[in-house]
Short mmCIF file of C-alpha atoms in Angstrom, two decimals:
data_model
loop_
_atom_site.label_atom_id
_atom_site.label_comp_id
_atom_site.label_asym_id
_atom_site.label_seq_id
_atom_site.Cartn_x
_atom_site.Cartn_y
_atom_site.Cartn_z
CA MET A 1 43.72 -95.39 132.41
CA ASP A 2 42.81 -97.97 136.34
CA LEU A 3 45.57 -96.72 138.56
CA SER A 4 43.36 -97.93 141.86
CA CYS A 5 45.73 -101.12 142.17
CA PHE A 6 48.61 -98.55 143.80
CA LYS A 7 47.72 -98.59 147.18
CA ALA A 8 50.27 -97.19 150.09
CA TYR A 9 52.89 -99.80 149.72
CA ASP A 10 52.47 -101.94 146.69
CA LEU A 11 50.60 -102.35 144.09
CA ARG A 12 47.56 -105.62 144.21
CA GLY A 13 44.42 -105.32 141.64
CA ARG A 14 42.11 -106.94 140.01
CA VAL A 15 43.32 -108.83 136.67
CA PRO A 16 43.35 -107.47 133.96
CA ASP A 17 40.87 -104.92 134.91
CA GLN A 18 42.78 -103.75 136.92
CA LEU A 19 46.82 -104.97 136.75
CA ASN A 20 47.46 -105.78 133.22
CA PRO A 21 50.82 -106.29 130.88
CA THR A 22 49.70 -102.96 128.85
CA LEU A 23 49.79 -101.42 132.69
CA ALA A 24 52.69 -103.56 134.07
CA GLU A 25 55.27 -101.84 130.05
CA ARG A 26 53.98 -98.35 131.38
CA ILE A 27 54.86 -99.37 135.60
CA GLY A 28 58.02 -100.28 134.18
CA ARG A 29 58.72 -97.05 132.12
CA ALA A 30 57.77 -94.49 135.19
CA TYR A 31 59.56 -96.61 137.33
CA VAL A 32 62.95 -96.06 134.86
CA GLU A 33 62.23 -92.56 134.80
CA VAL A 34 61.55 -91.70 138.77
CA THR A 35 64.21 -93.99 140.40
CA GLY A 36 67.00 -93.23 137.77
CA ALA A 37 67.19 -97.17 138.32
CA LYS A 38 69.93 -98.68 135.62
CA ARG A 39 70.14 -102.34 136.61
CA VAL A 40 67.14 -103.78 137.78
CA ILE A 41 66.17 -107.05 139.23
CA VAL A 42 62.62 -108.58 138.10
CA GLY A 43 61.18 -111.36 140.16
CA TYR A 44 57.27 -112.90 139.82
CA ASP A 45 55.28 -115.52 141.79
CA ILE A 46 53.94 -118.92 140.90
CA ARG A 47 50.22 -116.68 139.75
CA LEU A 48 49.23 -118.13 136.67
CA SER A 49 49.29 -114.16 134.98
CA SER A 50 52.48 -113.37 136.35
CA ARG A 51 55.16 -114.13 133.74
CA ASP A 52 53.14 -112.14 131.97
CA ILE A 53 52.91 -108.98 133.53
CA ALA A 54 56.63 -109.29 134.33
CA ASP A 55 57.42 -109.73 130.78
CA ALA A 56 55.82 -106.29 130.48
CA LEU A 57 57.47 -104.88 133.25
CA CYS A 58 60.96 -105.43 131.43
CA SER A 59 60.09 -104.62 128.54
CA GLY A 60 58.97 -101.40 130.22
CA LEU A 61 61.85 -100.60 132.12
CA MET A 62 64.21 -101.38 129.18
CA ALA A 63 62.47 -99.02 126.71
CA ALA A 64 63.44 -96.85 129.58
CA GLY A 65 66.36 -97.05 128.82
CA ALA A 66 68.11 -99.75 131.94
CA ASP A 67 68.79 -103.47 132.30
CA VAL A 68 66.96 -106.58 133.65
CA PHE A 69 67.81 -108.99 135.86
CA ASP A 70 65.29 -112.13 135.45
CA ILE A 71 65.53 -113.93 138.18
CA GLY A 72 62.79 -115.92 137.59
CA LEU A 73 59.65 -117.39 139.50
CA CYS A 74 61.03 -117.41 143.07
CA GLY A 75 59.67 -115.31 147.00
CA THR A 76 59.74 -112.17 147.53
CA GLU A 77 62.54 -112.35 149.28
CA LEU A 78 64.17 -113.85 146.87
CA VAL A 79 63.81 -109.76 144.74
CA TYR A 80 65.16 -108.76 148.00
CA PHE A 81 68.87 -110.67 148.55
CA ALA A 82 69.04 -110.09 144.85
CA THR A 83 68.99 -106.42 144.91
CA SER A 84 71.20 -105.96 148.38
CA HIS A 85 73.79 -108.77 146.68
CA TYR A 86 74.53 -107.43 143.90
CA LYS A 87 74.63 -103.91 144.35
CA MET A 88 71.60 -103.24 142.09
CA ASP A 89 69.58 -99.79 141.64
CA GLY A 90 67.00 -101.56 142.74
CA GLY A 91 64.04 -104.66 142.16
CA ILE A 92 60.05 -105.68 141.73
CA MET A 93 58.65 -108.43 142.26
CA VAL A 94 55.07 -109.17 140.88
CA THR A 95 53.05 -110.92 143.59
CA ALA A 96 49.61 -110.50 145.16
CA SER A 97 50.70 -113.05 148.49
CA HIS A 98 47.83 -113.68 149.53
CA ASN A 99 45.69 -112.35 147.16
CA PRO A 100 42.60 -114.22 145.96
CA ARG A 101 43.36 -116.08 143.13
CA ASP A 102 42.13 -113.41 140.00
CA HIS A 103 44.69 -111.01 141.53
CA ASN A 104 48.13 -109.20 140.85
CA GLY A 105 50.60 -106.72 142.07
CA MET A 106 54.26 -105.43 142.69
CA LYS A 107 56.23 -105.21 145.00
CA MET A 108 59.32 -102.11 144.79
CA VAL A 109 62.13 -101.42 145.51
CA GLY A 110 65.17 -99.44 145.46
CA PRO A 111 69.06 -99.60 145.83
CA ASP A 112 69.87 -101.55 149.07
CA SER A 113 66.57 -103.24 149.07
CA ARG A 114 64.87 -100.00 150.10
CA PRO A 115 60.77 -99.83 150.13
CA ILE A 116 59.36 -97.78 147.38
CA SER A 117 56.10 -96.81 149.53
CA SER A 118 53.73 -94.20 149.00
CA ASP A 119 55.92 -91.52 150.78
CA ASN A 120 58.88 -92.12 149.38
CA GLY A 121 58.40 -93.02 145.35
CA LEU A 122 54.91 -94.80 144.33
CA ASN A 123 52.72 -91.80 143.64
CA ASP A 124 55.56 -90.32 141.88
CA ILE A 125 55.83 -93.91 139.68
CA ARG A 126 51.37 -93.45 138.94
CA ASP A 127 51.58 -90.25 138.22
CA ARG A 128 54.41 -90.69 135.65
CA VAL A 129 51.86 -94.01 134.05
CA LEU A 130 49.85 -91.06 132.53
CA GLU A 131 52.30 -89.16 131.32
CA PRO A 132 53.92 -89.41 128.11
CA PHE A 133 57.37 -91.50 127.51
CA GLY A 134 59.88 -90.07 125.01
CA ASP A 135 62.11 -92.21 123.50
CA ALA A 136 65.37 -93.82 126.07
CA PRO A 137 69.02 -92.82 124.46
CA GLU A 138 69.80 -96.00 124.81
CA GLN A 139 67.93 -99.75 125.06
CA GLY A 140 68.52 -101.84 128.27
CA ARG A 141 69.93 -105.50 127.97
CA TYR A 142 68.23 -108.18 128.78
CA GLU A 143 69.64 -110.60 130.86
CA PRO A 144 68.83 -113.91 132.80
CA LEU A 145 70.61 -114.01 136.80
CA GLU A 146 70.68 -117.52 139.03
CA VAL A 147 70.17 -116.08 142.85
CA VAL A 148 69.92 -119.76 144.64
CA THR A 149 72.70 -120.72 145.25
CA ALA A 150 74.04 -116.94 146.98
CA TYR A 151 70.87 -117.37 148.28
CA ILE A 152 70.59 -120.70 150.24
CA ASP A 153 74.84 -120.09 151.50
CA HIS A 154 73.41 -116.80 152.82
CA LEU A 155 70.51 -118.44 154.62
CA LEU A 156 71.74 -121.52 155.34
CA GLY A 157 74.85 -118.54 157.36
CA TYR A 158 72.00 -117.96 160.29
CA ILE A 159 72.38 -121.37 161.84
CA THR A 160 75.44 -123.59 163.03
CA THR A 161 74.10 -126.99 160.22
CA GLY A 162 76.65 -129.59 162.99
CA SER A 163 73.76 -128.77 165.80
CA LEU A 164 70.88 -129.70 164.06
CA LYS A 165 69.69 -132.94 164.29
CA PRO A 166 66.93 -135.46 162.96
CA LYS A 167 63.48 -134.33 162.86
CA THR A 168 59.90 -134.84 160.99
CA ILE A 169 58.81 -131.20 159.69
CA VAL A 170 55.78 -129.95 158.25
CA VAL A 171 56.43 -128.12 155.57
CA ASN A 172 52.74 -126.65 153.76
CA ALA A 173 53.25 -124.11 150.39
CA GLY A 174 49.81 -123.84 149.88
CA ASN A 175 50.54 -124.51 146.22
CA GLY A 176 52.97 -121.44 146.17
CA GLY A 177 56.80 -121.14 146.59
CA ALA A 178 57.64 -121.92 149.67
CA GLY A 179 57.68 -125.47 148.14
CA LEU A 180 60.71 -125.06 146.20
CA MET A 181 63.06 -123.39 148.32
CA ILE A 182 62.43 -126.00 150.77
CA ASP A 183 63.48 -128.10 147.55
CA GLU A 184 67.11 -126.69 147.72
CA LEU A 185 67.27 -126.69 151.32
CA GLU A 186 66.50 -129.99 152.63
CA GLN A 187 69.70 -131.36 150.88
CA HIS A 188 71.78 -129.62 153.48
CA LEU A 189 69.33 -129.75 156.58
CA PRO A 190 69.38 -133.68 158.46
CA PHE A 191 65.05 -133.05 158.63
CA ASP A 192 62.42 -135.25 156.90
CA PHE A 193 59.65 -133.26 155.36
CA ILE A 194 56.72 -133.97 155.05
CA LYS A 195 54.94 -131.74 152.42
CA VAL A 196 51.65 -130.98 152.51
CA HIS A 197 50.16 -127.96 149.40
CA HIS A 198 54.20 -128.76 148.18
CA LYS A 199 54.44 -128.33 144.62
CA ALA A 200 53.55 -124.56 142.84
CA ASP A 201 50.28 -124.03 141.00
CA GLY A 202 48.73 -121.34 140.78
CA HIS A 203 46.06 -122.61 139.87
CA PHE A 204 45.75 -122.89 143.95
CA PRO A 205 43.89 -126.38 144.01
CA ASN A 206 43.69 -125.98 147.66
CA GLY A 207 42.41 -122.86 148.55
CA VAL A 208 45.34 -119.15 148.24
CA PRO A 209 47.58 -120.00 150.47
CA ASN A 210 46.92 -117.60 154.01
CA PRO A 211 47.79 -119.27 156.76
CA ILE A 212 46.44 -116.98 159.14
CA LEU A 213 42.92 -117.92 157.84
CA GLU A 214 41.68 -120.33 160.71
CA GLU A 215 40.29 -122.67 157.48
CA ASN A 216 43.68 -122.73 156.07
CA ARG A 217 45.35 -124.24 159.33
CA ALA A 218 43.52 -127.90 159.27
CA ALA A 219 45.86 -129.84 156.49
CA THR A 220 49.14 -128.67 158.43
CA ALA A 221 47.42 -128.67 162.00
CA ASP A 222 46.56 -133.02 160.92
CA ALA A 223 49.86 -133.71 159.05
CA VAL A 224 51.20 -132.54 162.20
CA LEU A 225 49.76 -135.10 164.35
CA GLU A 226 49.10 -138.12 161.92
CA TYR A 227 53.17 -137.59 161.40
CA GLY A 228 54.10 -136.77 164.93
CA ALA A 229 55.91 -134.29 163.74
CA ALA A 230 58.27 -131.39 165.59
CA MET A 231 56.74 -128.74 163.66
CA GLY A 232 55.02 -127.07 161.37
CA ILE A 233 55.28 -124.24 158.95
CA ALA A 234 53.07 -123.22 156.15
CA TRP A 235 53.61 -120.19 154.39
CA ASP A 236 51.36 -117.26 151.99
CA GLY A 237 51.86 -117.85 147.95
CA ASP A 238 55.41 -115.41 148.15
CA TYR A 239 56.37 -117.27 151.31
CA ASP A 240 58.03 -113.89 152.60
CA ARG A 241 55.36 -114.75 156.10
CA CYS A 242 55.71 -118.35 158.02
CA PHE A 243 53.35 -119.01 160.55
CA PHE A 244 54.38 -122.89 162.86
CA PHE A 245 52.67 -124.80 164.58
CA ASP A 246 53.99 -126.60 168.25
CA GLU A 247 53.96 -130.93 167.68
CA ASN A 248 50.32 -131.09 169.35
CA GLY A 249 49.17 -128.89 166.00
CA ARG A 250 48.51 -126.10 167.97
CA PHE A 251 48.73 -122.62 166.05
CA ILE A 252 50.91 -120.54 166.90
CA GLU A 253 50.00 -116.81 167.81
CA GLY A 254 52.21 -115.26 165.74
CA TYR A 255 53.66 -112.66 168.84
CA TYR A 256 55.10 -115.24 170.92
CA ILE A 257 57.02 -115.82 167.45
CA VAL A 258 58.07 -112.86 168.17
CA GLY A 259 59.72 -113.31 171.34
CA LEU A 260 60.35 -116.18 170.73
CA LEU A 261 62.89 -115.30 167.57
CA ALA A 262 64.29 -112.11 169.21
CA ASP A 263 65.26 -114.41 171.56
CA GLN A 264 67.27 -116.47 169.79
CA PHE A 265 68.65 -113.47 167.77
CA LEU A 266 70.00 -112.04 170.98
CA ARG A 267 71.74 -115.10 172.13
CA LYS A 268 73.89 -115.97 168.77
CA THR A 269 75.14 -111.73 168.57
CA GLY A 270 75.35 -111.62 172.33
CA GLY A 271 72.67 -107.86 172.86
CA GLY A 272 71.44 -105.54 170.41
CA LYS A 273 68.35 -103.90 169.38
CA VAL A 274 64.88 -105.66 168.60
CA ILE A 275 62.10 -104.06 166.61
CA HIS A 276 58.71 -104.84 167.52
CA ASP A 277 55.53 -103.53 166.80
CA PRO A 278 53.34 -101.82 169.48
CA ARG A 279 49.55 -103.38 169.14
CA LEU A 280 51.16 -107.51 171.65
CA THR A 281 54.59 -105.46 173.30
CA TRP A 282 55.21 -106.93 177.06
CA ASN A 283 56.24 -110.44 176.51
CA THR A 284 58.69 -108.68 173.74
CA ILE A 285 59.65 -106.59 175.69
CA ASP A 286 60.61 -109.08 179.44
CA LEU A 287 61.91 -112.04 176.85
CA VAL A 288 64.61 -109.21 174.90
CA ASN A 289 65.68 -107.16 178.35
CA ALA A 290 66.65 -111.12 180.03
CA ALA A 291 68.40 -111.59 176.72
CA GLY A 292 70.45 -108.12 177.38
CA GLY A 293 68.99 -106.44 173.93
CA LYS A 294 66.72 -103.47 174.01
CA ALA A 295 63.21 -103.63 173.19
CA ILE A 296 62.44 -100.83 170.02
CA GLU A 297 58.06 -100.35 169.14
CA SER A 298 57.85 -98.65 165.95
CA LYS A 299 54.77 -97.80 163.95
CA THR A 300 53.29 -101.55 162.29
CA GLY A 301 53.97 -101.92 158.66
CA HIS A 302 57.05 -102.97 157.05
CA ALA A 303 58.36 -99.50 155.90
CA PHE A 304 58.00 -98.36 159.78
CA ILE A 305 59.74 -101.17 160.52
CA LYS A 306 62.28 -101.28 158.11
CA GLN A 307 63.53 -97.89 158.74
CA ARG A 308 63.52 -98.19 162.12
CA MET A 309 65.91 -101.17 161.74
CA ARG A 310 68.55 -99.34 160.19
CA ASP A 311 67.72 -95.63 161.53
CA GLU A 312 68.46 -98.08 165.65
CA ASP A 313 71.19 -100.66 163.21
CA ALA A 314 68.59 -102.82 165.10
CA VAL A 315 69.99 -106.57 164.44
CA TYR A 316 66.07 -108.48 164.27
CA GLY A 317 62.92 -106.36 163.89
CA GLY A 318 59.70 -108.32 164.31
CA GLU A 319 55.95 -108.27 163.57
CA MET A 320 53.02 -110.12 165.40
CA SER A 321 51.10 -110.34 161.58
CA ALA A 322 54.44 -113.11 160.55
CA HIS A 323 56.36 -110.96 159.19
CA HIS A 324 60.06 -111.00 160.88
CA TYR A 325 63.09 -109.31 159.87
CA PHE A 326 67.36 -109.12 159.63
CA ARG A 327 69.53 -106.28 160.21
CA ASP A 328 71.29 -108.75 157.79
CA PHE A 329 69.45 -109.91 155.53
CA ALA A 330 69.55 -106.40 154.09
CA TYR A 331 66.58 -105.42 156.94
CA CYS A 332 63.46 -107.12 154.83
CA ASP A 333 61.20 -109.84 155.81
CA SER A 334 61.98 -113.54 155.53
CA GLY A 335 59.86 -116.11 155.37
CA MET A 336 62.78 -119.03 155.67
CA ILE A 337 65.33 -117.21 157.70
CA PRO A 338 62.50 -117.39 161.22
CA TRP A 339 61.84 -121.24 160.30
CA LEU A 340 65.22 -122.35 160.15
CA LEU A 341 66.49 -120.18 163.68
CA VAL A 342 63.33 -121.81 165.60
CA ALA A 343 64.29 -126.03 164.22
CA GLU A 344 67.70 -124.51 165.27
CA ARG A 345 66.28 -123.84 168.94
CA LEU A 346 64.75 -126.80 169.25
CA CYS A 347 67.68 -129.47 168.01
CA GLN A 348 70.18 -127.09 170.65
CA SER A 349 67.89 -126.84 173.18
CA GLY A 350 66.39 -130.26 173.33
CA GLN A 351 62.89 -128.54 173.84
CA THR A 352 59.61 -129.38 172.45
CA LEU A 353 58.02 -125.70 170.74
CA SER A 354 55.15 -125.97 173.26
CA SER A 355 56.97 -126.46 175.94
CA LEU A 356 58.76 -122.95 173.86
CA ILE A 357 55.66 -121.32 174.43
CA ASP A 358 53.38 -122.54 176.79
CA ALA A 359 54.92 -120.55 179.14
CA ARG A 360 55.31 -117.17 177.77
CA ILE A 361 51.73 -117.73 176.81
CA GLU A 362 51.03 -118.29 180.25
CA ALA A 363 52.53 -115.28 181.76
CA TYR A 364 50.93 -112.79 178.91
CA PRO A 365 48.36 -114.09 177.22
CA ALA A 366 46.48 -112.89 174.21
CA SER A 367 43.10 -111.50 172.08
CA GLY A 368 44.82 -111.98 169.92
CA GLU A 369 44.25 -109.59 167.14
CA ILE A 370 40.48 -109.25 166.82
CA ASN A 371 39.11 -106.86 163.93
CA ARG A 372 35.92 -104.87 163.07
CA THR A 373 34.40 -103.10 160.61
CA ILE A 374 33.71 -99.75 161.74
CA ASP A 375 31.57 -96.61 159.91
CA ASP A 376 33.80 -93.53 162.03
CA PRO A 377 37.35 -94.94 163.22
CA PRO A 378 38.02 -92.04 164.38
CA LYS A 379 35.29 -91.27 165.88
CA VAL A 380 34.71 -94.66 168.15
CA ILE A 381 38.93 -94.84 169.14
CA ALA A 382 38.74 -91.35 170.70
CA ALA A 383 35.95 -92.91 172.16
CA ILE A 384 37.84 -95.28 173.71
CA GLU A 385 40.30 -93.37 174.44
CA ALA A 386 38.52 -90.86 176.37
CA LYS A 387 36.87 -93.56 177.94
CA TYR A 388 39.60 -95.21 179.79
CA SER A 389 43.24 -93.70 179.66
CA PRO A 390 41.44 -91.21 183.09
CA GLY A 391 44.18 -93.67 185.51
CA ALA A 392 45.89 -95.06 182.95
CA LYS A 393 49.10 -96.25 183.64
CA SER A 394 50.19 -94.62 179.60
CA VAL A 395 49.23 -93.47 176.51
CA SER A 396 50.75 -94.04 173.31
CA HIS A 397 50.31 -92.49 169.85
CA VAL A 398 52.85 -95.23 167.77
CA ASP A 399 50.41 -96.13 166.00
CA GLY A 400 46.40 -95.79 166.66
CA ALA A 401 46.28 -96.65 170.88
CA SER A 402 48.23 -97.86 173.14
CA ILE A 403 46.27 -97.56 176.34
CA GLU A 404 48.20 -99.37 179.36
CA PHE A 405 47.85 -100.83 183.22
CA ASP A 406 49.57 -102.12 186.00
CA ASP A 407 48.39 -105.67 184.89
CA TRP A 408 46.77 -105.62 181.28
CA ARG A 409 47.22 -103.57 177.98
CA PHE A 410 45.11 -102.58 174.60
CA ASN A 411 45.69 -101.66 171.24
CA LEU A 412 43.34 -99.85 168.73
CA ARG A 413 43.71 -98.33 164.99
CA MET A 414 43.36 -98.78 162.19
CA SER A 415 44.13 -101.07 159.57
CA ASN A 416 46.85 -99.13 157.49
CA THR A 417 45.15 -101.41 154.06
CA GLU A 418 42.21 -102.44 155.25
CA PRO A 419 38.54 -100.70 155.98
CA VAL A 420 38.56 -101.69 159.61
CA VAL A 421 39.26 -101.61 163.35
CA ARG A 422 42.43 -104.22 165.17
CA LEU A 423 41.94 -104.68 168.40
CA ASN A 424 44.93 -106.16 170.72
CA VAL A 425 44.48 -106.48 174.44
CA GLU A 426 47.23 -108.69 176.89
CA SER A 427 47.61 -108.96 180.05
CA ARG A 428 50.46 -109.75 183.13
CA GLY A 429 49.95 -114.08 183.76
CA ASP A 430 45.22 -113.64 183.43
CA ILE A 431 43.77 -114.56 181.08
CA SER A 432 40.99 -114.21 182.55
CA LEU A 433 41.19 -110.34 182.51
CA MET A 434 42.35 -110.08 179.55
CA LYS A 435 39.64 -112.07 178.11
CA GLU A 436 36.38 -110.47 179.96
CA LYS A 437 38.73 -107.27 179.00
CA THR A 438 38.35 -107.80 175.27
CA ALA A 439 33.96 -108.90 175.67
CA GLU A 440 33.88 -105.55 177.45
CA LEU A 441 35.64 -103.22 174.61
CA LEU A 442 34.61 -105.09 172.06
CA ALA A 443 30.78 -104.63 173.64
CA GLU A 444 31.82 -100.83 173.53
CA MET A 445 32.87 -100.94 170.17
CA GLU A 446 29.45 -101.77 169.09
CA ARG A 447 27.73 -99.37 171.47
CA LEU A 448 29.67 -96.35 169.88
CA ASN A 449 29.69 -97.43 165.92
CA LYS A 450 25.69 -97.61 165.99
#
């Protein structure tokens, strides 16, 4: 049996050769036997194979003696919400997020929506899949569970709805699941939504929803300009990530959204801790300090961020990859809470999104994440560090190598999920220096890779 769909944080693979209902049924049984879960939430995304895989998963869970609570077609964050809100023993989301159309996968959590990854049970589930299963003392039961009403109430609790004003907002679900939630939220908000690629459709007639790819951004940007919208928002397929466009149709790098949300959240809480990844940091640290908070660096990746947030009781955590985490959302990531907070900020401040972002880009210009395929990543990273660390103000290994000077810094790290090396460079108010150092580092990486 091919178990290559088991990755570091989740399951992902082609259907049906790497993931199929037969394997899903065994995964359900193994999940219960490894975790001991008795009450499990199951949800699934809009992919054509998701319902069949979810049904088989439910069968396996029940065969192992667990009660299944099926929340149906949803986004990943609804599984997180339902698992914690209803105090379940665990939850499984059937989704391949932004991966190709013929792929599918699963994201698993335990009690309180704590992530299950390769270092705390996922490998045990993988290994258990291969072993014979006995009969459970008693078959588990199946129950559909409606969670959208409670979820919408929770989302609206993050904002002061009375402070919202009519605005035109472009929303691009990419034919994923986000459109279903926008339709639910619409009746509670004064916004006029311009809906692009709105209908959930697992055929993905407009391409796989992945707004981080430049070729997938034009539809949102063009609609913002055509309708004179205050901003645009686009999501990936299971809408645990959201991406922003300002009123000029400009795509906003996720790094600057982290700083904006940290500032917005700390204004509400009157202080607190904020977790951020080490790739780009100065803008976030500056805004958190100014808002009376404390910025804390964590290794990149949702399992690391979530655990650090719990350890620190942080109010918010953000990654430049557009994952945003909230203490009151079981420390989990949401693609709906961020845009609600940004919309509230626009209404309360009377400012445009570009005016909120431009000053931050000017203060801390950044390269954005640049990926390169490298034959021997550890060797190249070590050589870069050896060259640049002499004379550096600081060198950190929270995740890869972060090397900081007075007026510029960079982070170079291996991807957790892909065979690439990722480079991020930023400076203090000097875009020419940032571009110069970015080109210099890329040339050095190419030289070392020969």
